Amino acid sequence: MPQTKPPVLIVLHQEHSTPGRVGLWLRAHGHPLDIRRPRFGDKLPETLAGHAGTIIFGGPMSANDDEDYIRAETDWVGVPLAEGAPFLGLCLGAQMLARNLGASVGPDPQGRVEIGYYPIRPTEAGLKLMTWPDQVHHFHREGFALPAGATLLAEGEVFPNQAFSYGDQVYAFQFHIELTMAMVGRWTGRIGERAQLPNAQGTAAHLAGRALHDWKTAAFLDRFLAHWLATDRRPGAGTAEAAE
């Protein structure tokens, strides 16, 4: 009987959210998706022994919110950390990881946001890891402080901490790598009054940024996800059968 790859746990925060091209990439590379939405009552697993890793995606809420599911998700991040399972946090997911590790999450002191395409600069540690895109898509009002023991991988202008690693298997990106063109259309259609926030970009700038820079993000996604899944050093990693 041929071995099959274990699923990746996908944590989403809105009823109709999708993992976008991250999910498409994972499926194309043989990993089923275990999609859960704790905000709507889905429980998170007590162990990741049956999963190749976890990705927590973004959402309009704050990692500082006092909602039960926000606190529970943030606490749950300790499961992959304790087990050495691959973990990736995107935007809100990155902020939850930072909070779990004891770092703060908060707005820019000048009230600026990042909504649109903005430059990032890889650090020396980031360059040793792989090639990074120079402009990436953001949609957030808050950023994270760098947790103790974490390695800064990429910096930004308004929010200086854009990506970090914690050990070999755990990563956090403040920006979005998952957006399909359909997702860009939905997101830009909801910008509304947020386009008037300091430093925000309007719909035209979003679409121009997509046309100019998205190919670099797509190439980065392919490199990064292959690297990320390969960091799994748990006994029996790589097959669903080994986890049963």
mmCIF file of C-alpha atoms in Angstrom:
data_model
loop_
_atom_site.group_PDB
_atom_site.id
_atom_site.type_symbol
_atom_site.label_atom_id
_atom_site.label_comp_id
_atom_site.label_asym_id
_atom_site.label_seq_id
_atom_site.Cartn_x
_atom_site.Cartn_y
_atom_site.Cartn_z
ATOM 1 C CA MET A 1 0.000 0.000 0.000
ATOM 2 C CA PRO A 2 1.553 3.338 -1.016
ATOM 3 C CA GLN A 3 2.366 5.767 1.721
ATOM 4 C CA THR A 4 0.322 8.963 1.834
ATOM 5 C CA LYS A 5 1.368 12.323 3.162
ATOM 6 C CA PRO A 6 -0.209 13.583 6.385
ATOM 7 C CA PRO A 7 -2.559 16.560 6.360
ATOM 8 C CA VAL A 8 -1.620 20.108 7.234
ATOM 9 C CA LEU A 9 -3.814 21.761 9.868
ATOM 10 C CA ILE A 10 -5.272 25.001 8.488
ATOM 11 C CA VAL A 11 -6.736 27.485 10.990
ATOM 12 C CA LEU A 12 -9.027 30.165 9.533
ATOM 13 C CA HIS A 13 -10.945 33.000 11.184
ATOM 14 C CA GLN A 14 -13.877 33.843 8.927
ATOM 15 C CA GLU A 15 -16.733 31.674 7.734
ATOM 16 C CA HIS A 16 -15.852 31.832 4.049
ATOM 17 C CA SER A 17 -12.081 32.302 4.249
ATOM 18 C CA THR A 18 -9.829 29.953 2.296
ATOM 19 C CA PRO A 19 -6.109 29.152 2.512
ATOM 20 C CA GLY A 20 -5.709 30.494 -1.022
ATOM 21 C CA ARG A 21 -2.681 29.395 -2.976
ATOM 22 C CA VAL A 22 -1.016 28.049 0.162
ATOM 23 C CA GLY A 23 -3.772 25.454 0.204
ATOM 24 C CA LEU A 24 -3.457 24.911 -3.542
ATOM 25 C CA TRP A 25 0.292 24.311 -3.177
ATOM 26 C CA LEU A 26 -0.138 21.875 -0.306
ATOM 27 C CA ARG A 27 -2.763 19.844 -2.155
ATOM 28 C CA ALA A 28 -0.639 19.824 -5.307
ATOM 29 C CA HIS A 29 2.212 18.384 -3.254
ATOM 30 C CA GLY A 30 0.108 15.607 -1.772
ATOM 31 C CA HIS A 31 -0.967 17.058 1.584
ATOM 32 C CA PRO A 32 -4.679 16.994 2.465
ATOM 33 C CA LEU A 33 -5.996 20.035 4.330
ATOM 34 C CA ASP A 34 -7.552 19.729 7.788
ATOM 35 C CA ILE A 35 -9.426 23.049 7.895
ATOM 36 C CA ARG A 36 -10.734 24.271 11.229
ATOM 37 C CA ARG A 37 -12.383 27.503 12.334
ATOM 38 C CA PRO A 38 -12.242 27.772 16.150
ATOM 39 C CA ARG A 39 -14.201 31.022 15.995
ATOM 40 C CA PHE A 40 -17.190 28.961 14.828
ATOM 41 C CA GLY A 41 -16.794 26.094 17.272
ATOM 42 C CA ASP A 42 -14.184 23.822 15.702
ATOM 43 C CA LYS A 43 -11.811 22.305 18.235
ATOM 44 C CA LEU A 44 -8.063 22.231 17.692
ATOM 45 C CA PRO A 45 -6.272 18.887 18.139
ATOM 46 C CA GLU A 46 -4.574 17.983 21.390
ATOM 47 C CA THR A 47 -1.549 16.726 19.450
ATOM 48 C CA LEU A 48 -0.108 17.221 15.971
ATOM 49 C CA ALA A 49 1.200 13.666 15.757
ATOM 50 C CA GLY A 50 -1.079 13.062 12.758
ATOM 51 C CA HIS A 51 -0.284 16.322 10.957
ATOM 52 C CA ALA A 52 2.616 17.524 8.832
ATOM 53 C CA GLY A 53 2.321 20.994 10.362
ATOM 54 C CA THR A 54 0.021 23.903 11.171
ATOM 55 C CA ILE A 55 -0.693 27.225 9.480
ATOM 56 C CA ILE A 56 -2.723 29.892 11.283
ATOM 57 C CA PHE A 57 -3.976 32.528 8.864
ATOM 58 C CA GLY A 58 -5.078 36.129 9.314
ATOM 59 C CA GLY A 59 -8.350 37.890 10.009
ATOM 60 C CA PRO A 60 -9.796 41.313 10.853
ATOM 61 C CA MET A 61 -9.665 40.706 14.600
ATOM 62 C CA SER A 62 -6.759 41.594 16.914
ATOM 63 C CA ALA A 63 -4.491 39.187 18.745
ATOM 64 C CA ASN A 64 -5.209 41.423 21.756
ATOM 65 C CA ASP A 65 -8.968 40.814 21.649
ATOM 66 C CA ASP A 66 -10.525 39.257 24.734
ATOM 67 C CA GLU A 67 -12.630 36.741 22.798
ATOM 68 C CA ASP A 68 -12.427 33.197 24.145
ATOM 69 C CA TYR A 69 -11.341 31.723 20.813
ATOM 70 C CA ILE A 70 -8.510 34.260 20.457
ATOM 71 C CA ARG A 71 -7.140 33.360 23.876
ATOM 72 C CA ALA A 72 -7.625 29.642 23.243
ATOM 73 C CA GLU A 73 -5.875 29.751 19.859
ATOM 74 C CA THR A 74 -2.989 31.754 21.247
ATOM 75 C CA ASP A 75 -2.557 29.278 24.081
ATOM 76 C CA TRP A 76 -2.891 26.337 21.688
ATOM 77 C CA VAL A 77 0.166 27.507 19.723
ATOM 78 C CA GLY A 78 2.106 25.912 22.566
ATOM 79 C CA VAL A 79 1.182 22.474 21.150
ATOM 80 C CA PRO A 80 3.301 22.667 17.971
ATOM 81 C CA LEU A 81 6.028 24.467 19.906
ATOM 82 C CA ALA A 82 6.211 21.685 22.490
ATOM 83 C CA GLU A 83 6.076 18.884 19.922
ATOM 84 C CA GLY A 84 8.555 20.361 17.443
ATOM 85 C CA ALA A 85 5.954 20.373 14.671
ATOM 86 C CA PRO A 86 6.277 22.802 11.753
ATOM 87 C CA PHE A 87 4.248 25.956 12.416
ATOM 88 C CA LEU A 88 3.598 29.002 10.242
ATOM 89 C CA GLY A 89 1.706 32.105 11.332
ATOM 90 C CA LEU A 90 0.498 34.592 8.728
ATOM 91 C CA CYS A 91 -0.523 38.109 9.816
ATOM 92 C CA LEU A 92 -2.858 37.451 12.785
ATOM 93 C CA GLY A 93 -1.357 33.975 13.108
ATOM 94 C CA ALA A 94 2.104 35.517 13.375
ATOM 95 C CA GLN A 95 0.865 37.867 16.075
ATOM 96 C CA MET A 96 -0.667 34.979 18.026
ATOM 97 C CA LEU A 97 2.676 33.191 17.912
ATOM 98 C CA ALA A 98 4.451 36.324 19.132
ATOM 99 C CA ARG A 99 2.020 36.676 22.019
ATOM 100 C CA ASN A 100 2.362 33.017 22.948
ATOM 101 C CA LEU A 101 6.121 33.585 23.129
ATOM 102 C CA GLY A 102 5.675 36.576 25.445
ATOM 103 C CA ALA A 103 6.043 39.441 22.956
ATOM 104 C CA SER A 104 3.640 42.353 22.575
ATOM 105 C CA VAL A 105 1.352 43.156 19.651
ATOM 106 C CA GLY A 106 0.230 46.703 18.981
ATOM 107 C CA PRO A 107 -0.310 49.566 16.521
ATOM 108 C CA ASP A 108 2.276 51.861 15.014
ATOM 109 C CA PRO A 109 2.861 54.797 17.425
ATOM 110 C CA GLN A 110 2.036 57.227 14.593
ATOM 111 C CA GLY A 111 -1.168 55.419 13.676
ATOM 112 C CA ARG A 112 0.091 54.206 10.300
ATOM 113 C CA VAL A 113 -1.156 50.965 8.777
ATOM 114 C CA GLU A 114 0.060 48.639 6.062
ATOM 115 C CA ILE A 115 -2.739 47.986 3.582
ATOM 116 C CA GLY A 116 -1.277 47.270 0.164
ATOM 117 C CA TYR A 117 2.185 46.429 -1.149
ATOM 118 C CA TYR A 118 5.181 47.580 0.875
ATOM 119 C CA PRO A 119 8.912 46.817 0.825
ATOM 120 C CA ILE A 120 10.625 44.356 3.135
ATOM 121 C CA ARG A 121 14.345 43.775 3.613
ATOM 122 C CA PRO A 122 15.732 40.364 4.548
ATOM 123 C CA THR A 123 18.218 40.347 7.393
ATOM 124 C CA GLU A 124 21.506 38.474 7.168
ATOM 125 C CA ALA A 125 19.785 35.479 8.759
ATOM 126 C CA GLY A 126 16.945 35.757 6.262
ATOM 127 C CA LEU A 127 19.327 35.833 3.306
ATOM 128 C CA LYS A 128 21.034 32.695 4.569
ATOM 129 C CA LEU A 129 17.653 30.969 4.542
ATOM 130 C CA MET A 130 16.549 31.861 0.992
ATOM 131 C CA THR A 131 15.789 34.640 -1.497
ATOM 132 C CA TRP A 132 12.933 36.932 -0.418
ATOM 133 C CA PRO A 133 10.531 39.154 -2.373
ATOM 134 C CA ASP A 134 11.245 42.866 -2.038
ATOM 135 C CA GLN A 135 7.585 43.987 -2.047
ATOM 136 C CA VAL A 136 4.795 42.010 -0.373
ATOM 137 C CA HIS A 137 1.107 42.398 0.371
ATOM 138 C CA HIS A 138 -0.025 43.553 3.809
ATOM 139 C CA PHE A 139 -3.431 44.137 5.383
ATOM 140 C CA HIS A 140 -2.982 45.005 9.053
ATOM 141 C CA ARG A 141 -3.088 47.765 11.664
ATOM 142 C CA GLU A 142 -0.880 46.087 14.269
ATOM 143 C CA GLY A 143 2.538 44.480 14.383
ATOM 144 C CA PHE A 144 4.514 42.277 16.739
ATOM 145 C CA ALA A 145 7.589 42.809 18.859
ATOM 146 C CA LEU A 146 10.359 40.267 18.349
ATOM 147 C CA PRO A 147 10.030 37.488 20.942
ATOM 148 C CA ALA A 148 13.006 36.562 23.100
ATOM 149 C CA GLY A 149 14.943 33.767 21.440
ATOM 150 C CA ALA A 150 13.503 34.460 17.981
ATOM 151 C CA THR A 151 15.575 35.286 14.897
ATOM 152 C CA LEU A 152 14.499 38.288 12.817
ATOM 153 C CA LEU A 153 14.367 37.305 9.140
ATOM 154 C CA ALA A 154 12.885 40.386 7.442
ATOM 155 C CA GLU A 155 12.385 44.045 8.322
ATOM 156 C CA GLY A 156 9.993 46.766 7.189
ATOM 157 C CA GLU A 157 9.731 50.532 7.324
ATOM 158 C CA VAL A 158 6.558 51.166 9.339
ATOM 159 C CA PHE A 159 6.435 47.851 11.185
ATOM 160 C CA PRO A 160 10.087 46.875 11.636
ATOM 161 C CA ASN A 161 9.495 43.193 12.432
ATOM 162 C CA GLN A 162 8.145 41.493 9.317
ATOM 163 C CA ALA A 163 9.262 37.874 9.691
ATOM 164 C CA PHE A 164 10.941 35.740 12.312
ATOM 165 C CA SER A 165 11.815 32.149 13.044
ATOM 166 C CA TYR A 166 11.818 30.411 16.393
ATOM 167 C CA GLY A 167 14.008 27.374 16.169
ATOM 168 C CA ASP A 168 14.049 25.465 12.896
ATOM 169 C CA GLN A 169 10.364 24.624 12.425
ATOM 170 C CA VAL A 170 8.479 27.756 13.522
ATOM 171 C CA TYR A 171 7.953 30.840 11.339
ATOM 172 C CA ALA A 172 5.926 34.044 11.457
ATOM 173 C CA PHE A 173 5.203 36.421 8.553
ATOM 174 C CA GLN A 174 3.401 39.732 9.058
ATOM 175 C CA PHE A 175 2.619 39.805 5.339
ATOM 176 C CA HIS A 176 0.453 37.615 3.094
ATOM 177 C CA ILE A 177 1.768 34.977 0.704
ATOM 178 C CA GLU A 178 -1.537 33.158 0.175
ATOM 179 C CA LEU A 179 -3.509 35.628 -1.945
ATOM 180 C CA THR A 180 -5.025 34.459 -5.203
ATOM 181 C CA MET A 181 -6.298 37.054 -7.662
ATOM 182 C CA ALA A 182 -9.854 36.289 -6.544
ATOM 183 C CA MET A 183 -8.860 37.012 -2.938
ATOM 184 C CA VAL A 184 -7.263 40.307 -3.973
ATOM 185 C CA GLY A 185 -10.531 41.275 -5.645
ATOM 186 C CA ARG A 186 -12.545 40.481 -2.511
ATOM 187 C CA TRP A 187 -10.121 42.224 -0.171
ATOM 188 C CA THR A 188 -9.774 45.387 -2.241
ATOM 189 C CA GLY A 189 -13.543 45.519 -2.603
ATOM 190 C CA ARG A 190 -13.795 45.817 1.179
ATOM 191 C CA ILE A 191 -11.175 48.520 1.696
ATOM 192 C CA GLY A 192 -13.738 51.319 1.910
ATOM 193 C CA GLU A 193 -12.890 53.898 4.565
ATOM 194 C CA ARG A 194 -9.699 52.040 5.469
ATOM 195 C CA ALA A 195 -8.134 53.513 2.336
ATOM 196 C CA GLN A 196 -8.133 56.841 4.222
ATOM 197 C CA LEU A 197 -6.013 55.497 7.079
ATOM 198 C CA PRO A 198 -2.445 56.830 7.284
ATOM 199 C CA ASN A 199 -0.142 54.981 4.856
ATOM 200 C CA ALA A 200 -2.951 52.835 3.363
ATOM 201 C CA GLN A 201 -3.111 52.212 -0.374
ATOM 202 C CA GLY A 202 -6.282 52.307 -2.432
ATOM 203 C CA THR A 203 -7.657 49.730 -4.838
ATOM 204 C CA ALA A 204 -5.681 50.925 -7.860
ATOM 205 C CA ALA A 205 -2.395 50.733 -5.943
ATOM 206 C CA HIS A 206 -3.267 47.218 -4.728
ATOM 207 C CA LEU A 207 -3.873 45.991 -8.251
ATOM 208 C CA ALA A 208 -0.749 47.700 -9.581
ATOM 209 C CA GLY A 209 1.300 46.176 -6.777
ATOM 210 C CA ARG A 210 -0.104 42.753 -7.589
ATOM 211 C CA ALA A 211 0.835 43.089 -11.249
ATOM 212 C CA LEU A 212 4.367 44.262 -10.466
ATOM 213 C CA HIS A 213 5.338 42.139 -7.489
ATOM 214 C CA ASP A 214 3.202 39.038 -7.080
ATOM 215 C CA TRP A 215 5.417 36.789 -9.215
ATOM 216 C CA LYS A 216 8.144 37.227 -6.603
ATOM 217 C CA THR A 217 5.793 36.247 -3.785
ATOM 218 C CA ALA A 218 4.625 33.193 -5.740
ATOM 219 C CA ALA A 219 8.228 32.043 -6.237
ATOM 220 C CA PHE A 220 8.949 32.638 -2.550
ATOM 221 C CA LEU A 221 5.896 30.609 -1.524
ATOM 222 C CA ASP A 222 7.138 27.639 -3.536
ATOM 223 C CA ARG A 223 10.621 27.806 -2.016
ATOM 224 C CA PHE A 224 9.464 28.466 1.510
ATOM 225 C CA LEU A 225 6.749 25.824 1.837
ATOM 226 C CA ALA A 226 9.086 23.124 0.513
ATOM 227 C CA HIS A 227 11.708 24.195 3.056
ATOM 228 C CA TRP A 228 9.163 24.473 5.875
ATOM 229 C CA LEU A 229 7.754 20.983 5.442
ATOM 230 C CA ALA A 230 11.272 19.553 5.253
ATOM 231 C CA THR A 231 12.087 20.917 8.732
ATOM 232 C CA ASP A 232 9.933 18.235 10.385
ATOM 233 C CA ARG A 233 12.286 16.047 12.410
ATOM 234 C CA ARG A 234 9.690 14.234 14.510
ATOM 235 C CA PRO A 235 9.878 10.434 14.527
ATOM 236 C CA GLY A 236 7.856 9.049 11.642
ATOM 237 C CA ALA A 237 7.425 12.454 9.988
ATOM 238 C CA GLY A 238 6.377 12.419 6.359
ATOM 239 C CA THR A 239 3.708 9.711 6.188
ATOM 240 C CA ALA A 240 0.191 9.507 7.506
ATOM 241 C CA GLU A 241 0.659 5.849 8.392
ATOM 242 C CA ALA A 242 3.596 6.592 10.673
ATOM 243 C CA ALA A 243 1.442 8.948 12.708
ATOM 244 C CA GLU A 244 -1.385 6.486 13.323
#
